[in-house]
XYZ file of C-alpha atoms in Angstrom:
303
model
C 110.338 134.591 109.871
C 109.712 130.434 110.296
C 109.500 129.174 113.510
C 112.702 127.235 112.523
C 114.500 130.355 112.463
C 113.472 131.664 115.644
C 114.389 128.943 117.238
C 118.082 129.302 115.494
C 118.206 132.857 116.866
C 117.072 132.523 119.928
C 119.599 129.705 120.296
C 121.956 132.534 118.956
C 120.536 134.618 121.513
C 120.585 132.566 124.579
C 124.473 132.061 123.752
C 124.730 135.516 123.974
C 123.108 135.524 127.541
C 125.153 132.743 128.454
C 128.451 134.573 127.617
C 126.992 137.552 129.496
C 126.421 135.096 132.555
C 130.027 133.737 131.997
C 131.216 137.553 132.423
C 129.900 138.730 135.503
C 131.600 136.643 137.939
C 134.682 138.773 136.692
C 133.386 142.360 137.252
C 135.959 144.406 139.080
C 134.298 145.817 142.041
C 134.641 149.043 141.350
C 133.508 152.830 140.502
C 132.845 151.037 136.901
C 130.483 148.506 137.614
C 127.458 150.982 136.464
C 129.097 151.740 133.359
C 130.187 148.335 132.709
C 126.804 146.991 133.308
C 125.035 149.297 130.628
C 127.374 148.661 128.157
C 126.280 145.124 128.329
C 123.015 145.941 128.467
C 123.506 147.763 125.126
C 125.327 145.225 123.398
C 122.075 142.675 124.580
C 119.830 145.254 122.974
C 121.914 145.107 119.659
C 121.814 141.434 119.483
C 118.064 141.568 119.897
C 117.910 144.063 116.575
C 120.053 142.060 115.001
C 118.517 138.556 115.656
C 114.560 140.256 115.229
C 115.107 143.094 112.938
C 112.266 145.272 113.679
C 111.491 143.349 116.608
C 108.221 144.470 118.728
C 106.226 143.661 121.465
C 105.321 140.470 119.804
C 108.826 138.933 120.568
C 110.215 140.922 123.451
C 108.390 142.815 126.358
C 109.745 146.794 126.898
C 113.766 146.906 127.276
C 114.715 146.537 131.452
C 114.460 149.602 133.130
C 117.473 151.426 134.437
C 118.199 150.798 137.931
C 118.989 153.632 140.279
C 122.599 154.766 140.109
C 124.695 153.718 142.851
C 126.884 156.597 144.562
C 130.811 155.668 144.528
C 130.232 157.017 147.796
C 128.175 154.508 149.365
C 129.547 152.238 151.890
C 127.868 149.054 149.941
C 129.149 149.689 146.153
C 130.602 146.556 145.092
C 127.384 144.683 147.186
C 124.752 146.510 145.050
C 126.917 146.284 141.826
C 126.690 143.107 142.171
C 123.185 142.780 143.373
C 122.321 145.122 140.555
C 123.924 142.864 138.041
C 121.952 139.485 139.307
C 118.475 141.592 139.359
C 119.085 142.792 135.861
C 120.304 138.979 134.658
C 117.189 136.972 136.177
C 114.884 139.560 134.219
C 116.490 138.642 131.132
C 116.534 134.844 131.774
C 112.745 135.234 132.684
C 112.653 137.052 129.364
C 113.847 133.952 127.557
C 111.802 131.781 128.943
C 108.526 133.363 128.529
C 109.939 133.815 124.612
C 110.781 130.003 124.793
C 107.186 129.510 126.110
C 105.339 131.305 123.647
C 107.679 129.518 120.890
C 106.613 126.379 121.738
C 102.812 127.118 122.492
C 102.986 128.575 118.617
C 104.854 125.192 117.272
C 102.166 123.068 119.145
C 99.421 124.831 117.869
C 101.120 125.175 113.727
C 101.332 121.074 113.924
C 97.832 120.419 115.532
C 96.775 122.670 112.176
C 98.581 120.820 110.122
C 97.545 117.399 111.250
C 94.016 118.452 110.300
C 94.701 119.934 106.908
C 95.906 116.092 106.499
C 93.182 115.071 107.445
C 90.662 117.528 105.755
C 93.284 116.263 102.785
C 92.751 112.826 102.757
C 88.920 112.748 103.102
C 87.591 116.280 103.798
C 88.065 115.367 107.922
C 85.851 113.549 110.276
C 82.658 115.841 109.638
C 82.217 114.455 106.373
C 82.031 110.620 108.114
C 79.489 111.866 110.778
C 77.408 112.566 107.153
C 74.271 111.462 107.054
C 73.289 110.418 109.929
C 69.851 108.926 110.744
C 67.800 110.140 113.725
C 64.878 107.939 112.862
C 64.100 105.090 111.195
C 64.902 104.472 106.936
C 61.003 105.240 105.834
C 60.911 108.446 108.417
C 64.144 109.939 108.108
C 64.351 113.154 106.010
C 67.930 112.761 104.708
C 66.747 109.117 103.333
C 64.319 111.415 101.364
C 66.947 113.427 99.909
C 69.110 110.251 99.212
C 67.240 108.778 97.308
C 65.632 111.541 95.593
C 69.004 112.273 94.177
C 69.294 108.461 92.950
C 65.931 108.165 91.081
C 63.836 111.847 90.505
C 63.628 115.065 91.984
C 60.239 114.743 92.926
C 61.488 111.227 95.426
C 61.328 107.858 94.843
C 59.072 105.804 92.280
C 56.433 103.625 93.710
C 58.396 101.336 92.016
C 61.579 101.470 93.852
C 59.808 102.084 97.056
C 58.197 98.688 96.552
C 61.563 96.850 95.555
C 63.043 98.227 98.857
C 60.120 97.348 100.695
C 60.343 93.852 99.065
C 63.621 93.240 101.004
C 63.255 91.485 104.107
C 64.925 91.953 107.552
C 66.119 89.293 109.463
C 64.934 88.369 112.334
C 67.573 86.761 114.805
C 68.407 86.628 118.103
C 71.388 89.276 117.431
C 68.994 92.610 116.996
C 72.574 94.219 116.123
C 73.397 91.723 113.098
C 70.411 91.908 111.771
C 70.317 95.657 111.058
C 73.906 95.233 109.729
C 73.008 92.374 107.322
C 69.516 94.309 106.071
C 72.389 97.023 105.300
C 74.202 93.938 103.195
C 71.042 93.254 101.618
C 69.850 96.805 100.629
C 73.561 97.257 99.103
C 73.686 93.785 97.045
C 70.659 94.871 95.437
C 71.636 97.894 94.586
C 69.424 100.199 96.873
C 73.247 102.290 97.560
C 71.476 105.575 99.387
C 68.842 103.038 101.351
C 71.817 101.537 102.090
C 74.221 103.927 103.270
C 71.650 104.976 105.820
C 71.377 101.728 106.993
C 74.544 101.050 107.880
C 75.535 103.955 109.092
C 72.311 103.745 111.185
C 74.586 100.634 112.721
C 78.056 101.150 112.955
C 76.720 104.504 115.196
C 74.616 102.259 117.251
C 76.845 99.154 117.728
C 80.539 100.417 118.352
C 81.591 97.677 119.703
C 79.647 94.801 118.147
C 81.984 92.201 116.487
C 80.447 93.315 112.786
C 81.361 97.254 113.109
C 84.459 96.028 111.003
C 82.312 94.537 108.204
C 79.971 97.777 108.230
C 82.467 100.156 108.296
C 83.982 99.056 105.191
C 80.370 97.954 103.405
C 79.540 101.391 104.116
C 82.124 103.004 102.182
C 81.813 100.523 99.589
C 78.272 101.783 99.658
C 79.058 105.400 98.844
C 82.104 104.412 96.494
C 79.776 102.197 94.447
C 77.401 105.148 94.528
C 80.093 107.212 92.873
C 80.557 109.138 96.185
C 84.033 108.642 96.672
C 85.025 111.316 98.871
C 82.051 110.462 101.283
C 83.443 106.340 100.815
C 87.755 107.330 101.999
C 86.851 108.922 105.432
C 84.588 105.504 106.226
C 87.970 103.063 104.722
C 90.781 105.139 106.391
C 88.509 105.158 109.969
C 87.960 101.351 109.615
C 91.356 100.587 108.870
C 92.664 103.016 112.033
C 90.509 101.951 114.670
C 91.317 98.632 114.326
C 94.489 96.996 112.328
C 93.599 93.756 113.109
C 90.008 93.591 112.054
C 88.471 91.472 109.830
C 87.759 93.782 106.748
C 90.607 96.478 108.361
C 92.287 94.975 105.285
C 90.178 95.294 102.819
C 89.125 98.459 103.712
C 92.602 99.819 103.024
C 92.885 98.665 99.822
C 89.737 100.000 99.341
C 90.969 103.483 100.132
C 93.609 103.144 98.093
C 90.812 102.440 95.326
C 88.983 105.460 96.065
C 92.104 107.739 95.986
C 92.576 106.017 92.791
C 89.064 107.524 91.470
C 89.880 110.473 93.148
C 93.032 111.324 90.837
C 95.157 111.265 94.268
C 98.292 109.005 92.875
C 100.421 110.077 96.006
C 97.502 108.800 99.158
C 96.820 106.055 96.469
C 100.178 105.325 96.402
C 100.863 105.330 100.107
C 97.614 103.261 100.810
C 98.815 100.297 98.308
C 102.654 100.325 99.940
C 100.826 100.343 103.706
C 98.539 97.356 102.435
C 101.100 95.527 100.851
C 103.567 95.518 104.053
C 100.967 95.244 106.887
C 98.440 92.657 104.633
C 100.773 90.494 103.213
C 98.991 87.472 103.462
C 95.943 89.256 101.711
C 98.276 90.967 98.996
C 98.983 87.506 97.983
C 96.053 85.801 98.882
C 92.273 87.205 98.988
C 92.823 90.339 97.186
C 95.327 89.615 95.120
C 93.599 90.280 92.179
C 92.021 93.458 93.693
C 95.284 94.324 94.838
C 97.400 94.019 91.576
C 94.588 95.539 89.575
C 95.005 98.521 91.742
C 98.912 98.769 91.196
C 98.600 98.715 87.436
C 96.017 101.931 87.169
C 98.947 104.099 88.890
C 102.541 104.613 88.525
C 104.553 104.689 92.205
C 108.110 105.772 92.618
């Protein structure tokens, strides 16, 4: 049974309670008031089976106990008949509500799991964006070992390569933080993509807030996607593009997730990215990345 469903029935349900409500007012005070009472109580216990068929102590606690039969002798009948009634009614509203509690608890918790299977969907979640991430510098950090490794030869990297990377300067400005973000741009425009990828993610971690995150965010999934890594390039593009809207490459890194959805066979998120670019980037649909833009729409067919 769907949680849409339950909620039907219990709606079905609380009418029933309602109606029972309605009813007691109305209860002649008399020698039938007990009788009356558990023949409500019956029908209640019907509607239950019928609404939950095999219903359990997942969905309802243990059916209200009896109360103690009052004599048609007693001086106070129609007073406890009527107390009786009230007692037995507030256990069964309390009944509903911890029901309606435990309904919504469930619906909170089936959407929270379903907002991450989006999101473990779209770019295998946000563990895969904390991947790799440097504790040390480039030449001492193991995972730029196992980088690069898988770029040039199992055994590491050639002297060769070691050299060219070496070969590429850092700059040395008064902005410590734009420096390490343009030695990123360097390692990436000539080619070094692994040397690279730890670089810049060596910077966006370390400078939040610095006015060239945007640029390294998106550099550094254009890092991995040029590396042929393109499910380790969308989680960088789609976090770039949410933190900020109106960043400078916020942009460019959508289209740029559309692009790797594109190499990922995902028409639908590909889809979706190039309609959310086009209405929220105009200027750059028709401008800047035009060409990127309507080279994109022509390798996929949207409804």
């Amino acid at each position: 049974m769907t949680f849409g469903s339950i909620t039907r029935n219990l709606s079905f349900l609380g009418a029933g309670f309602a109606l029972l409500a309605t009813a007691t007012p109305a209860l002649p005070q008399d020698g039938n008031d007990e009788a009356r009472m558990r023949r409500l109580e019956a029908e209640v216990r019907a509607l239950q089976r019928k609404v939950f068929p095999g219903g359990d102590g997942r969905f309802f606690e243990p059916q209200i106990s009896a109360q103690p039969t009052v004599s048609s002798t007693a001086p106070s009948t129609s007073t406890t008949a009527v107390t009786d009634i009230l007692t037995r009614l507030d256990a069964l509203e309390a009944q509903l509500q911890r029901q309606t509690a435990l309904n919504e608890e469930n619906a909170n918790a089936i959407r929270l799991l379903s907002e991450r299977m989006d999101t473990l969907e779209g770019g295998r979640g946000s563990t895969t964006v904390a991947a790799p991430t440097p504790t040390a510098t480039p030449a001492a950090s193991t995972g730029a070992t196992r980088n690069v490794a898988a770029t040039a030869t199992p055994a590491g990297p050639s002297e060769e390569r070691v050299a060219a990377v070496q070969a590429i300067a850092k700059p040395q400005t008064d902005d410590a933080a734009d420096d390490e973000y343009s030695y990123g741009f360097r390692l990436w425009d000539a080619g070094f993509f692994p040397e690279a990828q730890q670089q810049l993610t060596l910077f966006v971690e370390q400078n939040p807030d610095h006015w060239r995150t945007t640029y390294g965010r998106n550099l550094l999934g254009r890092a991995y996607l040029d590396d042929g890594k393109a499910k380790e390039a969308a989680p960088w593009f789609l976090k770039n593009y949410q933190e900020d809207k109106t960043g400078a490459r916020a942009g460019d890194s959508l289209l740029y997730l559309a692009e790797t959805m594109i190499a990922l066979d995902d028409t639908r998120r590909a889809c979706i990215a190039l309609a959310e670019f086009s209405e929220t980037y105009p200027a750059l649909a028709a401008g800047r990345l035009q060409s990127q833009y309507e080279a994109n729409r022509g390798k996929v067919t949207c409804n």
